[in-house]
Amino acid sequence: MRFQDKVVVVTGAAGGIGLAAVRRFASEGARIVAVDLEGSDLDVALSEAEPFGVDAIAVTADCSEGADVARYVEGCVAEFGRLDVLFNNAGIEGRIIGLLDYPEEDFDRVISVNLRGVWLGMKYSAPAMIANGGGAIVNTASTAGLMGARGLSAYVASKHGVLGLTKSAALELVPQGVRVNAVCPSPIETRMMRSLEEGFGGDQAEMIRKDLAARNPMGRYGEPDEVAALVAFLASEDASYINGGVYTIDGGSVSGR
Ligand SMILES: NC(=O)c1ccc[n+]([C@@H]2O[C@H](COP(=O)([O-])OP(=O)(O)OC[C@H]3O[C@@H](n4cnc5c(N)ncnc54)[C@H](O)[C@@H]3O)[C@@H](O)[C@H]2O)c1
């Protein structure tokens, strides 16, 4: 029960990793603010928290819009009186197109959600944490934040950027009691991978999936719950000396071939 009396905001809470994080934090006693886009199924996020008897609210927000981000932080503090942890996790994969042909508006959208959104999350949530003596932020990057990938230049650039933001924020915010770390998952079993498999493989999506899994040293994708376990550790007091860290959760895939 590492999050008893704590309040945790999860963005992208209606997606695969977000839902697992809601479940994990709620199972450890956290009160939850589940944030996702208008039209996403946030009821399913609330239903993940319900069995654990914790309070949970849903807020629809576009994480790339400052006013929306300010609103979810205000909503959190208005409802629960504090904000202890931000899991800054909302993200989009963008389109799979070579960088010479990548449409400008698609590039901008990926950067806006994945990079600007992470910055905005920190910008608006950290003051609420500081007002209460401190907190922890975990940003979702990717193994695509550590190496290139053909056809995914915007996504790769955004996730490299998340690591830069994480390191800078860790330096700026820790004197005020806020630790900031990043996680770098390799392919995880969520909608995003189904979309990428289809984007790369078309009607051969299943073959792409098998190939990607086989290339991982553990021979499989990761599970959202496995990511959530790392995120909960980094957000908890167990990680009290961990700041500015970049944590792969990838079965060993970035270690080499
Ligand atoms: N699945 C993977 O293989 C994988 C690997 C590495 C990193 N990631 C990262 O993990 C995070 C979660 O992805 P996932 O795999 O759960 O995918 P997902 O598509 O299941 O979930 C992403 C969620 O983010 C929400 N979202 C998108 N844009 C938003 C916005 N502007 N404002 C608010 N919410 C928004 C979506 O509605 C969705 O619910 C993303 O940042 C992704 O880049 C995923």
PDB file of C-alpha atoms and ligand atoms in Angstrom, residues 11-19 35-38 40 61-65 87-93 109 112-114 140-144 155 159 183-193 196 221 224, ligand 1:
ATOM      1  CA  THR A  11      -2.836  10.477 -18.472  1.00  0.00           C
ATOM      2  CA  GLY A  12      -3.751   8.252 -21.385  1.00  0.00           C
ATOM      3  CA  ALA A  13      -5.719   6.414 -18.693  1.00  0.00           C
ATOM      4  CA  ALA A  14      -8.132   4.787 -21.145  1.00  0.00           C
ATOM      5  CA  GLY A  15      -5.288   3.157 -23.098  1.00  0.00           C
ATOM      6  CA  GLY A  16      -3.459  -0.106 -22.473  1.00  0.00           C
ATOM      7  CA  ILE A  17      -0.590   1.065 -20.264  1.00  0.00           C
ATOM      8  CA  GLY A  18      -2.732   3.757 -18.602  1.00  0.00           C
ATOM      9  CA  LEU A  19      -5.376   1.240 -17.544  1.00  0.00           C
ATOM     10  CA  VAL A  35      -7.253  11.660 -17.785  1.00  0.00           C
ATOM     11  CA  ASP A  36      -7.842  10.968 -21.457  1.00  0.00           C
ATOM     12  CA  LEU A  37      -9.345  12.536 -24.564  1.00  0.00           C
ATOM     13  CA  GLU A  38     -13.000  13.432 -24.916  1.00  0.00           C
ATOM     14  CA  SER A  40     -12.312   7.872 -24.885  1.00  0.00           C
ATOM     15  CA  ALA A  61      -8.552  16.637 -21.504  1.00  0.00           C
ATOM     16  CA  ASP A  62      -6.293  17.002 -24.503  1.00  0.00           C
ATOM     17  CA  CYS A  63      -2.819  16.795 -22.946  1.00  0.00           C
ATOM     18  CA  SER A  64      -1.339  18.937 -25.706  1.00  0.00           C
ATOM     19  CA  GLU A  65      -3.493  21.935 -24.688  1.00  0.00           C
ATOM     20  CA  PHE A  87       2.125   9.406 -14.693  1.00  0.00           C
ATOM     21  CA  ASN A  88       2.638  11.492 -17.835  1.00  0.00           C
ATOM     22  CA  ASN A  89       1.738   8.747 -20.265  1.00  0.00           C
ATOM     23  CA  ALA A  90      -0.637   9.913 -23.030  1.00  0.00           C
ATOM     24  CA  GLY A  91       0.875   9.407 -26.455  1.00  0.00           C
ATOM     25  CA  ILE A  92       0.229   8.703 -30.109  1.00  0.00           C
ATOM     26  CA  GLU A  93       2.246   6.737 -32.626  1.00  0.00           C
ATOM     27  CA  ARG A 109       0.609  16.600 -33.911  1.00  0.00           C
ATOM     28  CA  SER A 112       2.492  18.296 -29.731  1.00  0.00           C
ATOM     29  CA  VAL A 113       0.958  15.321 -27.910  1.00  0.00           C
ATOM     30  CA  ASN A 114       4.059  13.319 -27.032  1.00  0.00           C
ATOM     31  CA  THR A 140       6.506   7.545 -20.681  1.00  0.00           C
ATOM     32  CA  ALA A 141       9.210   7.597 -23.336  1.00  0.00           C
ATOM     33  CA  SER A 142      10.006   4.426 -25.312  1.00  0.00           C
ATOM     34  CA  THR A 143      12.907   2.390 -26.613  1.00  0.00           C
ATOM     35  CA  ALA A 144      12.175   4.665 -29.587  1.00  0.00           C
ATOM     36  CA  TYR A 155       7.494   9.430 -32.839  1.00  0.00           C
ATOM     37  CA  LYS A 159      10.398  10.186 -27.410  1.00  0.00           C
ATOM     38  CA  VAL A 183      10.367   4.665 -18.625  1.00  0.00           C
ATOM     39  CA  CYS A 184      11.291   3.260 -22.032  1.00  0.00           C
ATOM     40  CA  PRO A 185       9.113   0.306 -22.972  1.00  0.00           C
ATOM     41  CA  SER A 186       9.732  -1.827 -26.054  1.00  0.00           C
ATOM     42  CA  PRO A 187       6.615  -3.243 -27.778  1.00  0.00           C
ATOM     43  CA  ILE A 188       3.852  -3.777 -25.224  1.00  0.00           C
ATOM     44  CA  GLU A 189       0.546  -5.566 -25.806  1.00  0.00           C
ATOM     45  CA  THR A 190      -1.749  -2.587 -26.417  1.00  0.00           C
ATOM     46  CA  ARG A 191      -3.771  -0.934 -29.174  1.00  0.00           C
ATOM     47  CA  MET A 192      -0.703   1.048 -30.200  1.00  0.00           C
ATOM     48  CA  MET A 193       1.192  -2.067 -31.255  1.00  0.00           C
ATOM     49  CA  LEU A 196       1.886  -0.235 -35.772  1.00  0.00           C
ATOM     50  CA  TYR A 221       6.100  -8.361 -26.142  1.00  0.00           C
ATOM     51  CA  PRO A 224       1.035  -3.388 -19.631  1.00  0.00           C
TER      52      PRO A 224
HETATM   53  N1  LIG B   1       2.492  -0.044 -26.593  1.00  0.00           N
HETATM   54  C1  LIG B   1       3.770   0.047 -26.806  1.00  0.00           C
HETATM   55  O1  LIG B   1       4.378  -0.835 -27.424  1.00  0.00           O
HETATM   56  C2  LIG B   1       4.555   1.224 -26.291  1.00  0.00           C
HETATM   57  C3  LIG B   1       5.959   1.135 -26.277  1.00  0.00           C
HETATM   58  C4  LIG B   1       6.687   2.224 -25.817  1.00  0.00           C
HETATM   59  C5  LIG B   1       6.051   3.367 -25.376  1.00  0.00           C
HETATM   60  N2  LIG B   1       4.691   3.427 -25.413  1.00  0.00           N
HETATM   61  C6  LIG B   1       4.065   4.650 -24.936  1.00  0.00           C
HETATM   62  O2  LIG B   1       3.176   4.330 -23.886  1.00  0.00           O
HETATM   63  C7  LIG B   1       2.161   5.332 -23.791  1.00  0.00           C
HETATM   64  C8  LIG B   1       0.823   4.653 -23.684  1.00  0.00           C
HETATM   65  O3  LIG B   1       0.581   3.952 -24.888  1.00  0.00           O
HETATM   66  P1  LIG B   1      -0.308   2.627 -24.984  1.00  0.00           P
HETATM   67  O4  LIG B   1       0.561   1.567 -25.509  1.00  0.00           O
HETATM   68  O5  LIG B   1      -1.070   2.416 -23.736  1.00  0.00           O
HETATM   69  O6  LIG B   1      -1.251   3.058 -26.185  1.00  0.00           O
HETATM   70  P2  LIG B   1      -2.825   3.318 -26.246  1.00  0.00           P
HETATM   71  O7  LIG B   1      -3.094   3.843 -27.582  1.00  0.00           O
HETATM   72  O8  LIG B   1      -3.521   2.094 -25.772  1.00  0.00           O
HETATM   73  O9  LIG B   1      -3.033   4.458 -25.140  1.00  0.00           O
HETATM   74  C9  LIG B   1      -2.711   5.805 -25.354  1.00  0.00           C
HETATM   75  C10 LIG B   1      -3.790   6.641 -24.697  1.00  0.00           C
HETATM   76  O10 LIG B   1      -3.414   8.027 -24.796  1.00  0.00           O
HETATM   77  C11 LIG B   1      -4.595   8.751 -25.114  1.00  0.00           C
HETATM   78  N3  LIG B   1      -4.253  10.005 -25.773  1.00  0.00           N
HETATM   79  C12 LIG B   1      -3.751  10.169 -27.029  1.00  0.00           C
HETATM   80  N4  LIG B   1      -3.616  11.480 -27.285  1.00  0.00           N
HETATM   81  C13 LIG B   1      -4.033  12.148 -26.197  1.00  0.00           C
HETATM   82  C14 LIG B   1      -4.140  13.520 -25.866  1.00  0.00           C
HETATM   83  N5  LIG B   1      -3.781  14.480 -26.724  1.00  0.00           N
HETATM   84  N6  LIG B   1      -4.625  13.850 -24.642  1.00  0.00           N
HETATM   85  C15 LIG B   1      -4.995  12.897 -23.770  1.00  0.00           C
HETATM   86  N7  LIG B   1      -4.914  11.576 -24.025  1.00  0.00           N
HETATM   87  C16 LIG B   1      -4.449  11.215 -25.220  1.00  0.00           C
HETATM   88  C17 LIG B   1      -5.376   7.837 -26.055  1.00  0.00           C
HETATM   89  O11 LIG B   1      -6.732   8.218 -26.128  1.00  0.00           O
HETATM   90  C18 LIG B   1      -5.143   6.490 -25.406  1.00  0.00           C
HETATM   91  O12 LIG B   1      -6.145   6.160 -24.471  1.00  0.00           O
HETATM   92  C19 LIG B   1       2.350   6.229 -25.013  1.00  0.00           C
HETATM   93  O13 LIG B   1       3.053   7.395 -24.629  1.00  0.00           O
HETATM   94  C20 LIG B   1       3.200   5.383 -25.938  1.00  0.00           C
HETATM   95  O14 LIG B   1       3.943   6.162 -26.837  1.00  0.00           O
HETATM   96  C21 LIG B   1       3.934   2.388 -25.842  1.00  0.00           C
END
